[in-house]
PDB file of C-alpha atoms in Angstrom:
ATOM      1  CA  UNK J 272      -4.240 -92.625  -7.892  1.00 43.00           C
ATOM      2  CA  UNK J 273      -0.771 -92.190  -6.596  1.00 42.00           C
ATOM      3  CA  UNK J 274      -0.929 -91.683  -2.741  1.00 41.00           C
ATOM      4  CA  UNK J 275       0.936 -88.596  -1.665  1.00 49.00           C
ATOM      5  CA  UNK J 276       2.840 -88.012   1.619  1.00 64.00           C
ATOM      6  CA  UNK J 277       0.694 -84.733   2.178  1.00 83.00           C
ATOM      7  CA  UNK J 278      -2.736 -84.241   0.373  1.00 93.00           C
ATOM      8  CA  UNK J 279      -2.995 -81.836  -2.930  1.00 95.00           C
ATOM      9  CA  UNK J 280      -5.071 -78.833  -2.065  1.00 97.00           C
ATOM     10  CA  UNK J 281      -7.328 -77.638  -4.946  1.00 98.00           C
ATOM     11  CA  UNK J 282      -8.880 -74.188  -4.322  1.00 98.00           C
ATOM     12  CA  UNK J 283     -11.648 -73.209  -6.639  1.00 97.00           C
ATOM     13  CA  UNK J 284     -12.276 -69.467  -6.168  1.00 94.00           C
ATOM     14  CA  UNK J 285     -12.703 -65.901  -7.613  1.00 90.00           C
ATOM     15  CA  UNK J 286     -14.666 -63.044  -5.993  1.00 87.00           C
ATOM     16  CA  UNK J 287     -17.445 -63.007  -8.717  1.00 81.00           C
ATOM     17  CA  UNK J 288     -20.484 -65.324  -8.566  1.00 76.00           C
ATOM     18  CA  UNK J 289     -22.067 -66.892 -11.606  1.00 78.00           C
ATOM     19  CA  UNK J 290     -19.101 -68.360 -13.220  1.00 81.00           C
ATOM     20  CA  UNK J 291     -19.919 -72.215 -12.510  1.00 83.00           C
ATOM     21  CA  UNK J 292     -17.589 -72.234  -9.408  1.00 89.00           C
ATOM     22  CA  UNK J 293     -19.347 -74.599  -7.420  1.00 90.00           C
ATOM     23  CA  UNK J 294     -20.375 -76.704 -10.531  1.00 90.00           C
ATOM     24  CA  UNK J 295     -16.597 -76.934 -11.478  1.00 92.00           C
ATOM     25  CA  UNK J 296     -15.652 -78.036  -7.990  1.00 95.00           C
ATOM     26  CA  UNK J 297     -18.469 -80.761  -7.769  1.00 95.00           C
ATOM     27  CA  UNK J 298     -17.457 -82.186 -11.272  1.00 94.00           C
ATOM     28  CA  UNK J 299     -13.823 -82.251 -10.078  1.00 95.00           C
ATOM     29  CA  UNK J 300     -14.695 -83.850  -6.701  1.00 96.00           C
ATOM     30  CA  UNK J 301     -16.639 -86.599  -8.285  1.00 95.00           C
ATOM     31  CA  UNK J 302     -14.192 -87.187 -11.128  1.00 94.00           C
ATOM     32  CA  UNK J 303     -11.545 -87.798  -8.724  1.00 95.00           C
ATOM     33  CA  UNK J 304     -13.385 -89.954  -6.466  1.00 94.00           C
ATOM     34  CA  UNK J 305     -14.442 -92.158  -9.632  1.00 92.00           C
ATOM     35  CA  UNK J 306     -10.628 -92.205 -10.597  1.00 91.00           C
ATOM     36  CA  UNK J 307     -10.097 -93.693  -7.162  1.00 92.00           C
ATOM     37  CA  UNK J 308      -8.727 -90.606  -5.378  1.00 91.00           C
ATOM     38  CA  UNK J 309      -9.482 -90.020  -1.811  1.00 95.00           C
ATOM     39  CA  UNK J 310     -10.726 -86.480  -1.698  1.00 96.00           C
ATOM     40  CA  UNK J 311     -12.426 -84.302   0.896  1.00 97.00           C
ATOM     41  CA  UNK J 312     -14.482 -81.154   0.294  1.00 98.00           C
ATOM     42  CA  UNK J 313     -14.262 -77.866   2.433  1.00 98.00           C
ATOM     43  CA  UNK J 314     -17.057 -75.309   1.695  1.00 97.00           C
ATOM     44  CA  UNK J 315     -15.901 -71.729   2.782  1.00 96.00           C
ATOM     45  CA  UNK J 316     -19.091 -70.035   2.057  1.00 93.00           C
ATOM     46  CA  UNK J 317     -21.117 -70.408   5.108  1.00 89.00           C
ATOM     47  CA  UNK J 318     -23.805 -68.283   3.914  1.00 90.00           C
ATOM     48  CA  UNK J 319     -24.867 -69.414   0.492  1.00 91.00           C
ATOM     49  CA  UNK J 320     -23.209 -73.094   0.812  1.00 95.00           C
ATOM     50  CA  UNK J 321     -23.844 -73.920  -2.832  1.00 94.00           C
ATOM     51  CA  UNK J 322     -21.369 -76.850  -2.743  1.00 96.00           C
ATOM     52  CA  UNK J 323     -22.746 -77.970   0.402  1.00 97.00           C
ATOM     53  CA  UNK J 324     -26.469 -77.807  -1.079  1.00 97.00           C
ATOM     54  CA  UNK J 325     -25.201 -79.676  -4.079  1.00 96.00           C
ATOM     55  CA  UNK J 326     -23.938 -82.443  -1.783  1.00 97.00           C
ATOM     56  CA  UNK J 327     -26.963 -82.566   0.257  1.00 97.00           C
ATOM     57  CA  UNK J 328     -29.141 -83.086  -2.955  1.00 97.00           C
ATOM     58  CA  UNK J 329     -26.678 -85.836  -3.817  1.00 96.00           C
ATOM     59  CA  UNK J 330     -27.151 -87.670  -0.669  1.00 96.00           C
ATOM     60  CA  UNK J 331     -30.857 -87.367  -0.860  1.00 97.00           C
ATOM     61  CA  UNK J 332     -30.936 -88.553  -4.321  1.00 95.00           C
ATOM     62  CA  UNK J 333     -29.073 -91.702  -3.282  1.00 95.00           C
ATOM     63  CA  UNK J 334     -31.238 -92.349  -0.512  1.00 95.00           C
ATOM     64  CA  UNK J 335     -34.427 -91.904  -2.396  1.00 94.00           C
ATOM     65  CA  UNK J 336     -33.343 -94.192  -5.096  1.00 93.00           C
ATOM     66  CA  UNK J 337     -31.211 -96.768  -2.977  1.00 93.00           C
ATOM     67  CA  UNK J 338     -28.144 -95.959  -5.177  1.00 91.00           C
ATOM     68  CA  UNK J 339     -24.435 -96.478  -4.517  1.00 90.00           C
ATOM     69  CA  UNK J 340     -22.607 -93.388  -5.701  1.00 92.00           C
ATOM     70  CA  UNK J 341     -19.568 -91.845  -4.749  1.00 91.00           C
ATOM     71  CA  UNK J 342     -19.705 -89.381  -1.757  1.00 94.00           C
ATOM     72  CA  UNK J 343     -16.800 -87.320  -0.636  1.00 95.00           C
ATOM     73  CA  UNK J 344     -16.264 -86.348   3.017  1.00 96.00           C
ATOM     74  CA  UNK J 345     -17.243 -82.931   3.519  1.00 96.00           C
ATOM     75  CA  UNK J 346     -16.958 -79.808   5.989  1.00 97.00           C
ATOM     76  CA  UNK J 347     -18.358 -76.346   6.245  1.00 97.00           C
ATOM     77  CA  UNK J 348     -16.391 -73.620   7.783  1.00 97.00           C
ATOM     78  CA  UNK J 349     -18.275 -70.496   8.783  1.00 95.00           C
ATOM     79  CA  UNK J 350     -16.938 -66.851   9.498  1.00 95.00           C
ATOM     80  CA  UNK J 351     -15.942 -66.209  12.862  1.00 95.00           C
ATOM     81  CA  UNK J 352     -18.547 -64.370  15.031  1.00 94.00           C
ATOM     82  CA  UNK J 353     -15.766 -62.662  17.268  1.00 95.00           C
ATOM     83  CA  UNK J 354     -16.281 -58.717  17.513  1.00 91.00           C
ATOM     84  CA  UNK J 355     -12.536 -57.773  16.994  1.00 95.00           C
ATOM     85  CA  UNK J 356     -11.468 -57.999  13.435  1.00 95.00           C
ATOM     86  CA  UNK J 357      -7.976 -59.516  14.108  1.00 96.00           C
ATOM     87  CA  UNK J 358      -9.329 -62.026  16.681  1.00 97.00           C
ATOM     88  CA  UNK J 359     -11.992 -63.195  14.051  1.00 97.00           C
ATOM     89  CA  UNK J 360      -9.325 -63.679  11.371  1.00 96.00           C
ATOM     90  CA  UNK J 361      -6.870 -65.491  13.620  1.00 97.00           C
ATOM     91  CA  UNK J 362      -9.839 -67.904  14.916  1.00 97.00           C
ATOM     92  CA  UNK J 363     -10.870 -68.488  11.046  1.00 97.00           C
ATOM     93  CA  UNK J 364      -7.271 -69.087  10.209  1.00 96.00           C
ATOM     94  CA  UNK J 365      -6.624 -71.643  12.941  1.00 97.00           C
ATOM     95  CA  UNK J 366     -10.006 -73.405  12.080  1.00 97.00           C
ATOM     96  CA  UNK J 367      -9.075 -73.827   8.462  1.00 97.00           C
ATOM     97  CA  UNK J 368      -5.611 -75.090   9.568  1.00 96.00           C
ATOM     98  CA  UNK J 369      -7.114 -77.608  11.979  1.00 97.00           C
ATOM     99  CA  UNK J 370      -9.629 -78.847   9.424  1.00 97.00           C
ATOM    100  CA  UNK J 371      -6.877 -79.438   6.841  1.00 96.00           C
ATOM    101  CA  UNK J 372      -4.902 -81.120   9.493  1.00 96.00           C
ATOM    102  CA  UNK J 373      -7.984 -83.437  10.403  1.00 95.00           C
ATOM    103  CA  UNK J 374      -8.647 -84.262   6.716  1.00 96.00           C
ATOM    104  CA  UNK J 375      -5.160 -84.747   5.585  1.00 95.00           C
ATOM    105  CA  UNK J 376      -4.313 -88.241   7.384  1.00 91.00           C
ATOM    106  CA  UNK J 377      -7.062 -90.055   5.041  1.00 94.00           C
ATOM    107  CA  UNK J 378      -7.208 -88.150   1.737  1.00 96.00           C
ATOM    108  CA  UNK J 379      -5.042 -87.627  -1.276  1.00 94.00           C
ATOM    109  CA  UNK J 380      -6.996 -84.384  -2.238  1.00 97.00           C
ATOM    110  CA  UNK J 381      -8.544 -81.515  -0.418  1.00 98.00           C
ATOM    111  CA  UNK J 382     -11.009 -79.386  -2.539  1.00 98.00           C
ATOM    112  CA  UNK J 383     -11.898 -75.876  -1.163  1.00 98.00           C
ATOM    113  CA  UNK J 384     -14.964 -73.990  -2.471  1.00 96.00           C
ATOM    114  CA  UNK J 385     -14.541 -70.518  -1.710  1.00 95.00           C
ATOM    115  CA  UNK J 386     -17.238 -67.745  -1.572  1.00 92.00           C
ATOM    116  CA  UNK J 387     -17.764 -65.305  -4.618  1.00 89.00           C
ATOM    117  CA  UNK J 388     -16.588 -62.346  -2.495  1.00 90.00           C
ATOM    118  CA  UNK J 389     -13.356 -61.135  -0.828  1.00 91.00           C
ATOM    119  CA  UNK J 390     -13.509 -62.570   2.739  1.00 94.00           C
ATOM    120  CA  UNK J 391     -10.833 -63.422   5.280  1.00 95.00           C
ATOM    121  CA  UNK J 392     -11.519 -67.052   4.753  1.00 96.00           C
ATOM    122  CA  UNK J 393     -11.354 -67.118   1.130  1.00 96.00           C
ATOM    123  CA  UNK J 394      -7.915 -65.484   1.413  1.00 96.00           C
ATOM    124  CA  UNK J 395      -6.812 -68.184   3.903  1.00 96.00           C
ATOM    125  CA  UNK J 396      -8.115 -70.866   1.479  1.00 97.00           C
ATOM    126  CA  UNK J 397      -6.162 -69.299  -1.454  1.00 97.00           C
ATOM    127  CA  UNK J 398      -2.915 -69.213   0.791  1.00 96.00           C
ATOM    128  CA  UNK J 399      -3.046 -72.945   1.161  1.00 96.00           C
ATOM    129  CA  UNK J 400      -3.607 -73.869  -2.528  1.00 96.00           C
ATOM    130  CA  UNK J 401      -1.317 -76.239  -4.373  1.00 96.00           C
ATOM    131  CA  UNK J 402      -3.737 -75.589  -7.532  1.00 97.00           C
ATOM    132  CA  UNK J 403      -5.817 -72.695  -7.890  1.00 97.00           C
ATOM    133  CA  UNK J 404      -8.773 -72.924 -10.354  1.00 97.00           C
ATOM    134  CA  UNK J 405     -10.359 -69.725 -11.094  1.00 95.00           C
ATOM    135  CA  UNK J 406     -13.524 -69.993 -13.413  1.00 92.00           C
ATOM    136  CA  UNK J 407     -14.525 -66.791 -15.486  1.00 90.00           C
ATOM    137  CA  UNK J 408     -17.249 -66.513 -17.972  1.00 84.00           C
ATOM    138  CA  UNK J 409     -16.512 -65.579 -21.392  1.00 78.00           C
ATOM    139  CA  UNK J 410     -17.134 -61.878 -20.846  1.00 81.00           C
ATOM    140  CA  UNK J 411     -14.989 -58.875 -20.173  1.00 85.00           C
ATOM    141  CA  UNK J 412     -17.158 -58.427 -17.127  1.00 85.00           C
ATOM    142  CA  UNK J 413     -15.096 -61.526 -15.843  1.00 86.00           C
ATOM    143  CA  UNK J 414     -11.961 -60.574 -17.266  1.00 87.00           C
ATOM    144  CA  UNK J 415     -12.235 -57.365 -15.138  1.00 89.00           C
ATOM    145  CA  UNK J 416     -11.824 -59.685 -12.222  1.00 87.00           C
ATOM    146  CA  UNK J 417      -8.170 -60.184 -13.372  1.00 90.00           C
ATOM    147  CA  UNK J 418      -7.329 -56.842 -14.894  1.00 89.00           C
ATOM    148  CA  UNK J 419      -8.348 -53.426 -16.217  1.00 90.00           C
ATOM    149  CA  UNK J 420      -8.274 -53.426 -19.795  1.00 89.00           C
ATOM    150  CA  UNK J 421      -8.354 -50.616 -22.349  1.00 87.00           C
ATOM    151  CA  UNK J 422     -11.420 -50.694 -24.378  1.00 85.00           C
ATOM    152  CA  UNK J 423      -9.950 -49.374 -27.602  1.00 86.00           C
ATOM    153  CA  UNK J 424      -6.830 -51.340 -27.752  1.00 89.00           C
ATOM    154  CA  UNK J 425      -7.579 -54.318 -25.400  1.00 87.00           C
ATOM    155  CA  UNK J 426      -4.099 -53.516 -23.867  1.00 88.00           C
ATOM    156  CA  UNK J 427      -3.967 -54.542 -20.117  1.00 86.00           C
ATOM    157  CA  UNK J 428      -3.693 -51.496 -18.054  1.00 89.00           C
ATOM    158  CA  UNK J 429      -3.025 -53.032 -14.564  1.00 90.00           C
ATOM    159  CA  UNK J 430      -3.943 -56.154 -12.443  1.00 89.00           C
ATOM    160  CA  UNK J 431      -7.380 -56.045 -10.650  1.00 91.00           C
ATOM    161  CA  UNK J 432      -7.757 -56.462  -7.226  1.00 91.00           C
ATOM    162  CA  UNK J 433      -8.514 -60.332  -7.138  1.00 93.00           C
ATOM    163  CA  UNK J 434      -5.204 -60.893  -9.127  1.00 93.00           C
ATOM    164  CA  UNK J 435      -3.315 -58.804  -6.558  1.00 94.00           C
ATOM    165  CA  UNK J 436      -4.852 -60.749  -3.768  1.00 95.00           C
ATOM    166  CA  UNK J 437      -3.973 -64.004  -5.296  1.00 95.00           C
ATOM    167  CA  UNK J 438      -0.489 -62.884  -5.670  1.00 94.00           C
ATOM    168  CA  UNK J 439      -0.331 -61.726  -1.813  1.00 95.00           C
ATOM    169  CA  UNK J 440      -1.585 -65.415  -1.042  1.00 95.00           C
ATOM    170  CA  UNK J 441       0.996 -67.076  -3.184  1.00 94.00           C
ATOM    171  CA  UNK J 442       3.673 -65.211  -1.668  1.00 94.00           C
ATOM    172  CA  UNK J 443       2.327 -66.334   2.052  1.00 92.00           C
ATOM    173  CA  UNK J 444       2.007 -70.148   0.724  1.00 92.00           C
ATOM    174  CA  UNK J 445       5.676 -69.753  -0.284  1.00 93.00           C
ATOM    175  CA  UNK J 446       6.937 -68.068   2.942  1.00 92.00           C
ATOM    176  CA  UNK J 447       4.987 -70.820   5.108  1.00 89.00           C
ATOM    177  CA  UNK J 448       5.711 -73.974   3.025  1.00 87.00           C
ATOM    178  CA  UNK J 449       8.283 -73.058   0.300  1.00 89.00           C
ATOM    179  CA  UNK J 450       5.528 -74.217  -2.163  1.00 89.00           C
ATOM    180  CA  UNK J 451       4.589 -72.684  -5.415  1.00 91.00           C
ATOM    181  CA  UNK J 452       0.984 -72.404  -6.548  1.00 93.00           C
ATOM    182  CA  UNK J 453      -0.313 -73.522  -9.947  1.00 96.00           C
ATOM    183  CA  UNK J 454      -2.908 -71.011 -10.927  1.00 96.00           C
ATOM    184  CA  UNK J 455      -5.381 -71.849 -13.809  1.00 96.00           C
ATOM    185  CA  UNK J 456      -7.983 -69.672 -14.990  1.00 94.00           C
ATOM    186  CA  UNK J 457     -10.695 -71.655 -17.035  1.00 91.00           C
ATOM    187  CA  UNK J 458     -13.238 -70.195 -19.461  1.00 84.00           C
ATOM    188  CA  UNK J 459     -16.598 -71.493 -18.525  1.00 79.00           C
ATOM    189  CA  UNK J 460     -19.880 -71.197 -20.384  1.00 70.00           C
ATOM    190  CA  UNK J 461     -17.896 -70.967 -23.807  1.00 65.00           C
ATOM    191  CA  UNK J 462     -20.012 -70.420 -26.819  1.00 61.00           C
ATOM    192  CA  UNK J 463     -19.665 -72.695 -29.686  1.00 57.00           C
ATOM    193  CA  UNK J 464     -19.742 -69.725 -32.055  1.00 53.00           C
ATOM    194  CA  UNK J 465     -16.632 -68.113 -33.081  1.00 59.00           C
ATOM    195  CA  UNK J 466     -17.856 -64.764 -31.968  1.00 73.00           C
ATOM    196  CA  UNK J 467     -15.505 -61.574 -31.917  1.00 75.00           C
ATOM    197  CA  UNK J 468     -16.118 -61.093 -28.122  1.00 74.00           C
ATOM    198  CA  UNK J 469     -14.809 -64.849 -27.630  1.00 75.00           C
ATOM    199  CA  UNK J 470     -11.612 -64.070 -29.764  1.00 80.00           C
ATOM    200  CA  UNK J 471     -11.072 -60.772 -27.910  1.00 83.00           C
ATOM    201  CA  UNK J 472     -11.328 -62.389 -24.504  1.00 83.00           C
ATOM    202  CA  UNK J 473      -8.878 -64.957 -25.522  1.00 80.00           C
ATOM    203  CA  UNK J 474      -6.553 -62.420 -26.801  1.00 81.00           C
ATOM    204  CA  UNK J 475      -6.412 -60.529 -23.540  1.00 85.00           C
ATOM    205  CA  UNK J 476      -6.305 -63.800 -21.530  1.00 86.00           C
ATOM    206  CA  UNK J 477      -3.082 -64.835 -23.687  1.00 84.00           C
ATOM    207  CA  UNK J 478      -1.456 -61.400 -22.803  1.00 83.00           C
ATOM    208  CA  UNK J 479      -2.372 -61.921 -18.994  1.00 87.00           C
ATOM    209  CA  UNK J 480      -1.049 -65.256 -18.704  1.00 87.00           C
ATOM    210  CA  UNK J 481       2.631 -64.420 -18.355  1.00 81.00           C
ATOM    211  CA  UNK J 482       1.912 -60.722 -16.787  1.00 85.00           C
ATOM    212  CA  UNK J 483      -0.033 -61.990 -13.683  1.00 88.00           C
ATOM    213  CA  UNK J 484       1.279 -65.784 -13.618  1.00 89.00           C
ATOM    214  CA  UNK J 485      -1.547 -68.010 -14.604  1.00 93.00           C
ATOM    215  CA  UNK J 486      -2.158 -70.492 -17.337  1.00 92.00           C
ATOM    216  CA  UNK J 487      -5.731 -70.753 -18.930  1.00 86.00           C
ATOM    217  CA  UNK J 488      -7.716 -73.538 -20.242  1.00 88.00           C
ATOM    218  CA  UNK J 489     -11.050 -74.254 -21.924  1.00 82.00           C
ATOM    219  CA  UNK J 490     -13.799 -75.046 -19.144  1.00 80.00           C
ATOM    220  CA  UNK J 491     -17.348 -75.927 -19.367  1.00 80.00           C
ATOM    221  CA  UNK J 492     -19.488 -75.090 -22.409  1.00 79.00           C
ATOM    222  CA  UNK J 493     -22.731 -73.345 -21.861  1.00 71.00           C
ATOM    223  CA  UNK J 494     -25.176 -76.526 -21.336  1.00 74.00           C
ATOM    224  CA  UNK J 495     -28.545 -76.569 -19.856  1.00 77.00           C
ATOM    225  CA  UNK J 496     -27.567 -80.114 -18.219  1.00 80.00           C
ATOM    226  CA  UNK J 497     -25.032 -78.399 -15.813  1.00 81.00           C
ATOM    227  CA  UNK J 498     -28.294 -76.380 -14.123  1.00 81.00           C
ATOM    228  CA  UNK J 499     -30.398 -79.425 -14.349  1.00 85.00           C
ATOM    229  CA  UNK J 500     -28.093 -81.696 -12.465  1.00 90.00           C
ATOM    230  CA  UNK J 501     -27.863 -79.475  -9.329  1.00 92.00           C
ATOM    231  CA  UNK J 502     -31.352 -80.688  -7.955  1.00 93.00           C
ATOM    232  CA  UNK J 503     -30.284 -84.273  -8.178  1.00 93.00           C
ATOM    233  CA  UNK J 504     -26.721 -83.682  -6.961  1.00 94.00           C
ATOM    234  CA  UNK J 505     -25.379 -85.592  -9.973  1.00 93.00           C
ATOM    235  CA  UNK J 506     -22.619 -84.798 -12.260  1.00 93.00           C
ATOM    236  CA  UNK J 507     -21.989 -85.652 -15.854  1.00 90.00           C
ATOM    237  CA  UNK J 508     -19.637 -88.512 -14.658  1.00 89.00           C
ATOM    238  CA  UNK J 509     -22.707 -90.095 -12.900  1.00 90.00           C
ATOM    239  CA  UNK J 510     -25.075 -90.255 -15.717  1.00 84.00           C
ATOM    240  CA  UNK J 511     -24.248 -93.823 -16.920  1.00 75.00           C
ATOM    241  CA  UNK J 512     -24.718 -94.835 -13.478  1.00 68.00           C
ATOM    242  CA  UNK J 513     -27.831 -93.417 -12.492  1.00 60.00           C
ATOM    243  CA  UNK J 514     -30.249 -91.735 -14.769  1.00 51.00           C
ATOM    244  CA  UNK J 515     -33.015 -89.445 -13.640  1.00 48.00           C
ATOM    245  CA  UNK J 516     -35.104 -92.148 -12.473  1.00 42.00           C
ATOM    246  CA  UNK J 517     -32.143 -93.765 -10.673  1.00 38.00           C
ATOM    247  CA  UNK J 518     -31.654 -96.398 -13.147  1.00 39.00           C
ATOM    248  CA  UNK J 519     -28.626 -97.055 -15.542  1.00 42.00           C
ATOM    249  CA  UNK J 520     -29.095 -94.877 -18.616  1.00 50.00           C
ATOM    250  CA  UNK J 521     -27.099 -94.339 -21.639  1.00 64.00           C
ATOM    251  CA  UNK J 522     -25.444 -90.779 -22.599  1.00 74.00           C
ATOM    252  CA  UNK J 523     -26.783 -88.713 -25.399  1.00 80.00           C
ATOM    253  CA  UNK J 524     -24.024 -87.595 -27.860  1.00 81.00           C
ATOM    254  CA  UNK J 525     -24.373 -83.966 -25.981  1.00 79.00           C
ATOM    255  CA  UNK J 526     -23.900 -85.575 -22.687  1.00 82.00           C
ATOM    256  CA  UNK J 527     -20.900 -87.455 -23.975  1.00 83.00           C
ATOM    257  CA  UNK J 528     -19.384 -84.215 -25.246  1.00 83.00           C
ATOM    258  CA  UNK J 529     -20.064 -82.366 -21.894  1.00 84.00           C
ATOM    259  CA  UNK J 530     -18.342 -85.336 -20.311  1.00 87.00           C
ATOM    260  CA  UNK J 531     -15.394 -85.259 -22.272  1.00 88.00           C
ATOM    261  CA  UNK J 532     -15.008 -81.455 -21.527  1.00 88.00           C
ATOM    262  CA  UNK J 533     -14.898 -82.552 -17.821  1.00 89.00           C
ATOM    263  CA  UNK J 534     -12.183 -84.995 -18.338  1.00 91.00           C
ATOM    264  CA  UNK J 535      -9.923 -82.662 -20.661  1.00 92.00           C
ATOM    265  CA  UNK J 536     -10.552 -80.294 -18.038  1.00 92.00           C
ATOM    266  CA  UNK J 537      -8.891 -82.616 -15.498  1.00 94.00           C
ATOM    267  CA  UNK J 538      -6.090 -83.635 -17.705  1.00 94.00           C
ATOM    268  CA  UNK J 539      -5.378 -79.964 -18.298  1.00 94.00           C
ATOM    269  CA  UNK J 540      -5.261 -79.412 -14.471  1.00 95.00           C
ATOM    270  CA  UNK J 541      -2.760 -82.442 -14.379  1.00 94.00           C
ATOM    271  CA  UNK J 542      -5.265 -84.002 -12.009  1.00 94.00           C
ATOM    272  CA  UNK J 543      -5.544 -87.404 -13.876  1.00 88.00           C
ATOM    273  CA  UNK J 544      -3.371 -89.000 -16.714  1.00 83.00           C
ATOM    274  CA  UNK J 545      -4.694 -90.016 -20.011  1.00 75.00           C
TER     275      UNK J 545
END
């Protein structure tokens, strides 16, 4: 890994739950750690804390089985309890900036996991992104997060609220730091079948790519293994280091294929080199 003068901030975010956001974030975290990167995590979802719970499960699994597995440094930022909206927003922005400053000295990357809703903290997180990763399921329910689409022609009518929010935060990032944001939409839970819906979603995403300024990549397929790993806090990158019983285990063909998906995603995100 190349040590940078400032850490690269990776934000994983959208305004819809159920897209595999925290699973994607966790796999990026552990994969970069195993590549030798110094990476810290910030969880901005102070209520649900899915990424935090994932990491807590991992630490408990390590303790139970006396393993030596990579663990990132980790922080949780909760919403301000101040009653005045402007004061609360200012406090949240200051806390986020202070946390990034604290983590910057010792890390090459900072990964920020945002809540699946439009909050001030989520907006602040987006405004710090060098790389914004937005997972969407392969359905028009999730495409609606990005744009309104004509149901008959599949032509894009207008960008949706989330796309507008991202545009606003990208402008803030440029004004503050003169830095551009690499926005990547990834298609999670892809079916292996060449269904009409899959082709149509791909067509719409291609038309949106230039219009609202992102690039899109294949993400993680629909696999039971991703849901099973949460309870142990493991990722696919750990499975040849610690099996379900805490011992070394070989990978099945399905697990090896799934892990290659993760590696391909990191290559597409320009986080690792082949």
